[in-house]
PDB file of C-alpha atoms in Angstrom:
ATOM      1  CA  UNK A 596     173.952 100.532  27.615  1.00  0.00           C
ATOM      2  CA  UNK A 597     177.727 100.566  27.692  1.00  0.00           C
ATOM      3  CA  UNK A 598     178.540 103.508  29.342  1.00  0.00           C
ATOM      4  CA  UNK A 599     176.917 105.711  32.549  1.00  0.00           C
ATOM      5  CA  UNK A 600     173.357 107.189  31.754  1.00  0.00           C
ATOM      6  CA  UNK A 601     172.635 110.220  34.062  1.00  0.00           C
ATOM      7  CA  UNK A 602     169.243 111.606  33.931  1.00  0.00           C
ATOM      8  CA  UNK A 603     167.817 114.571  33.011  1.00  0.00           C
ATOM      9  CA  UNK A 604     170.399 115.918  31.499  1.00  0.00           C
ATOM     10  CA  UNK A 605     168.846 119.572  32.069  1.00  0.00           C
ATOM     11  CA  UNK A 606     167.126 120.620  34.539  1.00  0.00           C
ATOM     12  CA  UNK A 607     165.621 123.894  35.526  1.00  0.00           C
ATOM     13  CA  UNK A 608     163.792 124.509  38.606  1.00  0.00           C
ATOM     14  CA  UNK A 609     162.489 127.029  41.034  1.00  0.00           C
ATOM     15  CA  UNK A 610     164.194 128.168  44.319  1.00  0.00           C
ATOM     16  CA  UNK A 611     162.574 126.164  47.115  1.00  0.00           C
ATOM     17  CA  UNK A 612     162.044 122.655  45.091  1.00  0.00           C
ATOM     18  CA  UNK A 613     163.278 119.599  45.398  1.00  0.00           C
ATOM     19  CA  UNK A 614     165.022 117.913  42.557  1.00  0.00           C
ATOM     20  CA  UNK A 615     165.359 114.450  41.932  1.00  0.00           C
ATOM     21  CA  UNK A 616     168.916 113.156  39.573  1.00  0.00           C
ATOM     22  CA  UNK A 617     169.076 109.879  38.496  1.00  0.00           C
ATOM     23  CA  UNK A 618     172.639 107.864  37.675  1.00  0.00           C
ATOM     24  CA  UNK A 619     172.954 104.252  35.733  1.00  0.00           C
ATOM     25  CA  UNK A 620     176.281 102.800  36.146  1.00  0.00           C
ATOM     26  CA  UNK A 621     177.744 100.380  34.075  1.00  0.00           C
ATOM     27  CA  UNK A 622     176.406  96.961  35.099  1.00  0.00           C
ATOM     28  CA  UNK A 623     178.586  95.071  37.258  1.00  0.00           C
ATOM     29  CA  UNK A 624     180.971  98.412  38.263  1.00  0.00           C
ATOM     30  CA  UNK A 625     180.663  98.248  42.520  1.00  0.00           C
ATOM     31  CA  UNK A 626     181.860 101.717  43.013  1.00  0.00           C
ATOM     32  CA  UNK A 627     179.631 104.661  42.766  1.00  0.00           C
ATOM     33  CA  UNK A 628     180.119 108.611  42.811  1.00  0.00           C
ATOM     34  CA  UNK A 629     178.486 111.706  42.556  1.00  0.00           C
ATOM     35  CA  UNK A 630     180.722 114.997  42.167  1.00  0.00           C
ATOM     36  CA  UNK A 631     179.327 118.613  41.373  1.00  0.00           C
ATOM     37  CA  UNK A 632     180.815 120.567  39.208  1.00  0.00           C
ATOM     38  CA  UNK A 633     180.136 124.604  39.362  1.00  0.00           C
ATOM     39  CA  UNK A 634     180.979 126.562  36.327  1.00  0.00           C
ATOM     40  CA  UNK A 635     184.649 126.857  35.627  1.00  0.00           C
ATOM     41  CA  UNK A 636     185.532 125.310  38.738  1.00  0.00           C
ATOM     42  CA  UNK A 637     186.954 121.603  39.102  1.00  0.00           C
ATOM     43  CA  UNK A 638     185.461 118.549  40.715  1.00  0.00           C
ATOM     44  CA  UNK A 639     183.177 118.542  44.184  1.00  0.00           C
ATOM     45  CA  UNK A 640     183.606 115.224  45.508  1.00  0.00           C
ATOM     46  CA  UNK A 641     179.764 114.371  47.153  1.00  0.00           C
ATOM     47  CA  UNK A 642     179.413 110.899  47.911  1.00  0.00           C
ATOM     48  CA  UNK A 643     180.872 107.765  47.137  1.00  0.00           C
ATOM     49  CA  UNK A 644     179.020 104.356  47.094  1.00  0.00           C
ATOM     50  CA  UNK A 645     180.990 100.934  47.480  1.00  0.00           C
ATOM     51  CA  UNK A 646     179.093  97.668  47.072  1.00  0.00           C
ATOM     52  CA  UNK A 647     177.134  96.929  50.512  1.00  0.00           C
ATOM     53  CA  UNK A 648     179.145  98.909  52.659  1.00  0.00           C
ATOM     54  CA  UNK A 649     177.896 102.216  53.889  1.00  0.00           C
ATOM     55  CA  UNK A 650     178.030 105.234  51.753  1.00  0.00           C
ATOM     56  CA  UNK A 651     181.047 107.958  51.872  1.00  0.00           C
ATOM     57  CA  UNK A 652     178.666 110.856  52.730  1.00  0.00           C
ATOM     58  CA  UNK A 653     181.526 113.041  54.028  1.00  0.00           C
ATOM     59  CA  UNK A 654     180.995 115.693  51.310  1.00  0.00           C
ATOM     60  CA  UNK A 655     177.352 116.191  50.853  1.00  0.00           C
ATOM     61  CA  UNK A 656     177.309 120.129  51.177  1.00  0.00           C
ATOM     62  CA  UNK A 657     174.196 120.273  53.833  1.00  0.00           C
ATOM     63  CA  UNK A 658     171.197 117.801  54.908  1.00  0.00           C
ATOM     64  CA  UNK A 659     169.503 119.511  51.929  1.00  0.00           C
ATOM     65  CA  UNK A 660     171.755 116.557  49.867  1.00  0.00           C
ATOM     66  CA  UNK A 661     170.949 112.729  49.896  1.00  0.00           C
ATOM     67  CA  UNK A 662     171.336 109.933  47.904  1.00  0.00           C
ATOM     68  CA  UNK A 663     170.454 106.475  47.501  1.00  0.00           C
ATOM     69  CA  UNK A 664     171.734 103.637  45.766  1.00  0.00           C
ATOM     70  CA  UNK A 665     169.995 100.524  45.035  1.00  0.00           C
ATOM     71  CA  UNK A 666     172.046  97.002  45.111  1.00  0.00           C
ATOM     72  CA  UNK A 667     174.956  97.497  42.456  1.00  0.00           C
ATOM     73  CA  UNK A 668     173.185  99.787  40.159  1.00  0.00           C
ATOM     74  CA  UNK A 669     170.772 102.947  39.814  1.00  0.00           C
ATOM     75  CA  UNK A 670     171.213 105.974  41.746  1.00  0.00           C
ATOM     76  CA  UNK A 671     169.413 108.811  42.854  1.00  0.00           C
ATOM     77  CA  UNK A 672     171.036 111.930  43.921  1.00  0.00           C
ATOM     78  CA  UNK A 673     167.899 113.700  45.800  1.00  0.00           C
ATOM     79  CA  UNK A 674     168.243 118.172  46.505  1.00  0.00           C
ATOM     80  CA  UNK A 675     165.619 119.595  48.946  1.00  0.00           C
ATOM     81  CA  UNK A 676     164.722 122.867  48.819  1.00  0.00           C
ATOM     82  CA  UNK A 677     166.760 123.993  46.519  1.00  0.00           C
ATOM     83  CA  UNK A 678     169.086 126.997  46.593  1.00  0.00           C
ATOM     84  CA  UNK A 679     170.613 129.226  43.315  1.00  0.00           C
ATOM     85  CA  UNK A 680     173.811 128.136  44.918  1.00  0.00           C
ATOM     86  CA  UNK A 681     172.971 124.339  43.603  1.00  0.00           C
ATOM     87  CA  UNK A 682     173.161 125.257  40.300  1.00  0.00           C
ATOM     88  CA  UNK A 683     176.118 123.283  39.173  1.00  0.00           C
ATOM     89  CA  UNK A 684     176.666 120.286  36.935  1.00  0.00           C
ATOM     90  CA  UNK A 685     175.851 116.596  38.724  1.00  0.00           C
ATOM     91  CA  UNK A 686     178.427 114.271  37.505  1.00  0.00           C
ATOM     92  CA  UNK A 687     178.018 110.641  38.260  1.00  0.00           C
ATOM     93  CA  UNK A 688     180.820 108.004  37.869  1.00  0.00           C
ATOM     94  CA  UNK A 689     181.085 103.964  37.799  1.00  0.00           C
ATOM     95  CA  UNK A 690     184.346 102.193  38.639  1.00  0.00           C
ATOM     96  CA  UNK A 691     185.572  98.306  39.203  1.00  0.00           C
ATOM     97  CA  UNK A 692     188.557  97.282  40.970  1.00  0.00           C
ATOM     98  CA  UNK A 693     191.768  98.511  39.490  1.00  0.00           C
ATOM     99  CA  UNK A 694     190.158 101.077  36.972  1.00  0.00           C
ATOM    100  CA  UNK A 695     190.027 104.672  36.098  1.00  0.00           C
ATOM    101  CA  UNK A 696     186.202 105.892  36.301  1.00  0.00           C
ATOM    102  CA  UNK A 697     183.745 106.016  33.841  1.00  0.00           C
ATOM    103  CA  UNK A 698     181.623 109.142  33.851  1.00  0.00           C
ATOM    104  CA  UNK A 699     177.977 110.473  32.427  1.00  0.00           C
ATOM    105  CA  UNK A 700     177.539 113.224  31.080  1.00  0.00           C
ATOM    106  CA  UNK A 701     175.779 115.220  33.756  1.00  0.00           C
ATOM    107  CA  UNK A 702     172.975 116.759  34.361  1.00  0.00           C
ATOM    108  CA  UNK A 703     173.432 120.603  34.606  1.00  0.00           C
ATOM    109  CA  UNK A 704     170.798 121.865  37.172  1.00  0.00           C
ATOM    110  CA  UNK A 705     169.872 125.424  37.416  1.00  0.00           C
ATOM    111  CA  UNK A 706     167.665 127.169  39.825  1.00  0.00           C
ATOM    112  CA  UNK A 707     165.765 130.215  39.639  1.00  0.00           C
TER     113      UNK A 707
ATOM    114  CA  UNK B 393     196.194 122.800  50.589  1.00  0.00           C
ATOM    115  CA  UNK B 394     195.400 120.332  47.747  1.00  0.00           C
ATOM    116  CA  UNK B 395     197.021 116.930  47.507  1.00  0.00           C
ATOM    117  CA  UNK B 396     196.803 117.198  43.715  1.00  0.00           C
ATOM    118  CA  UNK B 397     198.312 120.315  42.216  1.00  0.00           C
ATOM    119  CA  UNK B 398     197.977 122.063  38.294  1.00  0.00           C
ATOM    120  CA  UNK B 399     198.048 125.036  36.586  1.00  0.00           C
ATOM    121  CA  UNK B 400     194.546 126.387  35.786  1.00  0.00           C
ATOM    122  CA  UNK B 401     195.535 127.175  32.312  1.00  0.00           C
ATOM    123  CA  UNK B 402     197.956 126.688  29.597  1.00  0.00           C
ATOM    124  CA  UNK B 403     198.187 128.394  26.497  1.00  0.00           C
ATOM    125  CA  UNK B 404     199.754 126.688  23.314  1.00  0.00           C
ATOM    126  CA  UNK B 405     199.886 127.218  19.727  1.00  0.00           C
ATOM    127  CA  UNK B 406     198.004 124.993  17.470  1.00  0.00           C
ATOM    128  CA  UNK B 407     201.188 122.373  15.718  1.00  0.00           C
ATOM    129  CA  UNK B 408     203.231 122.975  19.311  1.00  0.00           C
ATOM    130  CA  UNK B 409     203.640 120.507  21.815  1.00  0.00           C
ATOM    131  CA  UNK B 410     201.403 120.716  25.183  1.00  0.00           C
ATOM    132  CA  UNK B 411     203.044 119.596  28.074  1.00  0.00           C
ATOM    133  CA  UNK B 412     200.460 119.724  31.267  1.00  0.00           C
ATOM    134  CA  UNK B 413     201.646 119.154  34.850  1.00  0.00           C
ATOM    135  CA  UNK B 414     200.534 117.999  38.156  1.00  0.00           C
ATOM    136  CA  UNK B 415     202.587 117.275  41.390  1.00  0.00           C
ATOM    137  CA  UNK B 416     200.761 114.752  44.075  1.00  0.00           C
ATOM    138  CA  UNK B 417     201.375 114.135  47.250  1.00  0.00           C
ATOM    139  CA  UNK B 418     200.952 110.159  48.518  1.00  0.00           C
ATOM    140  CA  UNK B 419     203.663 107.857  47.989  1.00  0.00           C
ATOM    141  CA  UNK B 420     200.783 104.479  48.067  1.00  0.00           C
ATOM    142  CA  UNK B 421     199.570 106.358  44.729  1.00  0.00           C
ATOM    143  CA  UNK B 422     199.032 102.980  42.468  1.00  0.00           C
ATOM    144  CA  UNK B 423     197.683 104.555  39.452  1.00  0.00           C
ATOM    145  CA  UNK B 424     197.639 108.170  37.883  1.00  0.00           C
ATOM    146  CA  UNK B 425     195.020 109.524  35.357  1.00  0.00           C
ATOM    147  CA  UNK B 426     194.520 111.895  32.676  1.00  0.00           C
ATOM    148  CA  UNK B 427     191.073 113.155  32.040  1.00  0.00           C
ATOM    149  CA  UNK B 428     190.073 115.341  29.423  1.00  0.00           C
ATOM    150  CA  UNK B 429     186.991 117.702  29.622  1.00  0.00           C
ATOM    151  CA  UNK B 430     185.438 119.136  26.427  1.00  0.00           C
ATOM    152  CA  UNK B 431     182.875 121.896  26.664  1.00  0.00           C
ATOM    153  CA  UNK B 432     179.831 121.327  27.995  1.00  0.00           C
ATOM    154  CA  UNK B 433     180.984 118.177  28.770  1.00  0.00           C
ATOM    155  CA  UNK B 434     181.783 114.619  31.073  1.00  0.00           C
ATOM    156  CA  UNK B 435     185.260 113.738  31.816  1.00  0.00           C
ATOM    157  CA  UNK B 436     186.477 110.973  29.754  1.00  0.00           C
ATOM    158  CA  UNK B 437     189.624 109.030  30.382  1.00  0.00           C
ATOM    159  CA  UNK B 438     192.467 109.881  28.501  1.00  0.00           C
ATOM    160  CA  UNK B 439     195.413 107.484  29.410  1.00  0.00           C
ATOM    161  CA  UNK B 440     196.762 106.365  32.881  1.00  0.00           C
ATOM    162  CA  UNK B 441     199.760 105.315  34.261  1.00  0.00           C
ATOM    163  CA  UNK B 442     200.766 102.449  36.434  1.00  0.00           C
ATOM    164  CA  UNK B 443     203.103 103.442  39.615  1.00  0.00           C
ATOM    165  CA  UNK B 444     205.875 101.756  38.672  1.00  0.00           C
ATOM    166  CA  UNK B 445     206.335 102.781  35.082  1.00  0.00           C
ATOM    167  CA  UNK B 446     208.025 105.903  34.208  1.00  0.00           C
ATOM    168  CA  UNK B 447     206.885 106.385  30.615  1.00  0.00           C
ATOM    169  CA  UNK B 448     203.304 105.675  28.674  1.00  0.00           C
ATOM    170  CA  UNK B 449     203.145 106.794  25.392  1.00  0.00           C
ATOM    171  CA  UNK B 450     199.488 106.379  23.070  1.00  0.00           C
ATOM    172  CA  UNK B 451     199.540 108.174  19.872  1.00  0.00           C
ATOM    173  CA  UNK B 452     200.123 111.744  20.547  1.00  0.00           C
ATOM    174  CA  UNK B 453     200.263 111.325  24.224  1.00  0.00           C
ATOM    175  CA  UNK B 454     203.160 110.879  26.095  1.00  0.00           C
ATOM    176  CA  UNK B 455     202.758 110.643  30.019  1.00  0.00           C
ATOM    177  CA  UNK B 456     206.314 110.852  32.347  1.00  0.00           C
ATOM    178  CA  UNK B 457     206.105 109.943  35.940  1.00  0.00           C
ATOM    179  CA  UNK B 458     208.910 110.930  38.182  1.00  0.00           C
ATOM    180  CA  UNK B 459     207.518 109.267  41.174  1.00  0.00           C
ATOM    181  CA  UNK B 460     210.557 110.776  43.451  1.00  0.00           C
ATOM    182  CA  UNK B 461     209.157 113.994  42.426  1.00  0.00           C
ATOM    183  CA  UNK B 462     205.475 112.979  42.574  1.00  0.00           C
ATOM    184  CA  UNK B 463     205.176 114.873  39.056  1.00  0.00           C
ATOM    185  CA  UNK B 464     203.340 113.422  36.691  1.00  0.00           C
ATOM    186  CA  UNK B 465     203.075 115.054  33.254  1.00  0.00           C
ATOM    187  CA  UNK B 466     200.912 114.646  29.170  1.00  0.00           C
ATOM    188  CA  UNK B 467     202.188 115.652  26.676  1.00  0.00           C
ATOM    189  CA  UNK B 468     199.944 116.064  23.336  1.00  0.00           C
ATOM    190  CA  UNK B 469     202.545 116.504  20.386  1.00  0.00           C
ATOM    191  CA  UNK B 470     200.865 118.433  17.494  1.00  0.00           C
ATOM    192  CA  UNK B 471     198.164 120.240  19.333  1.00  0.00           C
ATOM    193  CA  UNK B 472     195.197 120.474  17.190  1.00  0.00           C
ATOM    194  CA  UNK B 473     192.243 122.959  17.759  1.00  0.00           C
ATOM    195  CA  UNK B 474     190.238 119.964  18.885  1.00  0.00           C
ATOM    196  CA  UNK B 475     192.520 119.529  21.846  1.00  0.00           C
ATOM    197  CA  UNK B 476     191.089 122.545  23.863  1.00  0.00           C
ATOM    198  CA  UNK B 477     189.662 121.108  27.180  1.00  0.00           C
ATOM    199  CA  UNK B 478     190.362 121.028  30.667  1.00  0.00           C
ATOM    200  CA  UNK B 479     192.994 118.248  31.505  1.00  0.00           C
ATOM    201  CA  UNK B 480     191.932 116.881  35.219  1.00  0.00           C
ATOM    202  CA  UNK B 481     195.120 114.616  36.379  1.00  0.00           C
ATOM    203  CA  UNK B 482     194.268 112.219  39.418  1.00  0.00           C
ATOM    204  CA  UNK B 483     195.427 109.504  41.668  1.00  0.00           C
ATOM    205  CA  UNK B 484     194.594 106.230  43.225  1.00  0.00           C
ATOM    206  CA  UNK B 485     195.736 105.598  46.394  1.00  0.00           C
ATOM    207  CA  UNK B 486     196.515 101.748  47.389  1.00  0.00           C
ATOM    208  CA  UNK B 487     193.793 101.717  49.929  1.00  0.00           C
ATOM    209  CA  UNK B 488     191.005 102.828  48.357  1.00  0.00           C
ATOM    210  CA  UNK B 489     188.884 103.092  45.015  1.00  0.00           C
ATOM    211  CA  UNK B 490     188.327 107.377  45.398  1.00  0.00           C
ATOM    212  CA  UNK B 491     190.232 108.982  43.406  1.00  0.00           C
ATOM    213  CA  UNK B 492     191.944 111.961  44.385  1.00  0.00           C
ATOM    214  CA  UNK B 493     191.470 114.856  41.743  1.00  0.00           C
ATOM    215  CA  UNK B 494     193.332 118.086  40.798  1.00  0.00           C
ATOM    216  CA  UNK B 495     191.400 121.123  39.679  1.00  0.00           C
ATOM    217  CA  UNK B 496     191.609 120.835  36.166  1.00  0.00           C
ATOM    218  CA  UNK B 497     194.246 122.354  33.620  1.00  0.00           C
ATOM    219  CA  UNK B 498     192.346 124.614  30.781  1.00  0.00           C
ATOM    220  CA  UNK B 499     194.501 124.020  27.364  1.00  0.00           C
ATOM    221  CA  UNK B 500     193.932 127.142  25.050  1.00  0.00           C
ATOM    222  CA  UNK B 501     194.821 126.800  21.579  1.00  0.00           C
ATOM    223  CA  UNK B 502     196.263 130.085  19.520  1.00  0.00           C
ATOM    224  CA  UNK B 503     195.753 129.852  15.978  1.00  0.00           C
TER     225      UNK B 503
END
């Protein structure tokens, strides 16, 4: 498609499992991010992913938070164990050189 | 503190014009954003700005950028009920494809 596809894009799960999120970014954008989003609060930079080079990791929360990216294109944001504190909105973002991002639409997680 | 600064909220009435602020902080800024955030919501891109233009204006929006200042401002002439959202203003640096974010500006709209 033309845009970012994030799925789920709800997601309800119980304290202590792991959730899996998955991000599509536009084809041929290099740059990849993830930002949380907690409810009336702004943007929680998490990682950032840049072509081959080694991921930005410097604002995963805890070693609860990983996340891969494959080549240029999907993404999964992985949360172990997960806490009520998680609950949040998982934003995902595409960019090329020069160019504002493009972002999904989320996928608002909640634990219970 | 934060390298990009707004006001949490702003409160306008609907046929007024909205004028929503941010100060930054890095002179190497290259490009600055508007995002808008409807309820329930992404962020979609509004307009941007180039660093070495002082005035963008799209329709309704009109963005100023006093980069002596570092103050970058939209302005949304004839606010309409459908222009209640958060406003999240942000900046490129030269270096690097991150963009640096403030926390969001919530535009209320009074009947």
């Amino acid at each position: 498609g033309a845009g970012v596809s994030q799925s789920p894009s709800n997601k309800v799960t119980e304290k202590g499992k792991d959730v899996e999120l998955r991000c599509d970014p536009i084809s041929g954008h290099t740059a990849l991010y993830w930002y949380r989003q907690r409810l009336g609060q702004g943007l929680e930079f998490l990682i950032y992913f840049q072509g081959n080079s080694a991921p930005d990791k410097s604002g995963l929360p805890s070693d609860r938070f990983s996340a891969e990216r494959t080549g240029e294109s999907v993404s999964t944001l992985t949360i172990q164990r997960t806490q009520q504190e998680d609950s949040a909105v998982y934003l995902c973002a595409s960019s090329d050189v020069g160019n504002g991002y493009t972002f999904g639409s989320g996928t608002r997680l909640t634990v219970v | 503190g934060e390298d990009v600064e707004q006001s949490l909220f702003l409160s306008v009435r609907e046929g007024d014009s909205s004028v929503i602020n941010c100060t930054y902080t890095d002179s190497s800024s290259t490009y600055l954003y508007w995002y808008k955030q409807e309820p329930g919501a992404g962020l979609q891109l509004l307009t941007y700005i180039f660093s070495n233009m002082d005035m963008k204006q799209d329709q309704r929006l009109t963005v100023l950028l006093n980069k002596k200042d570092k103050h970058l401002s939209l302005r949304i002439a004839d606010t309409q009920t459908g222009d209640s959202a958060i406003y999240f203003c942000a900046e490129k640096r030269d270096s690097n494809y991150q963009l640096i974010w403030g926390a969001g500006t919530k535009l209320i709209i009074k009947p």
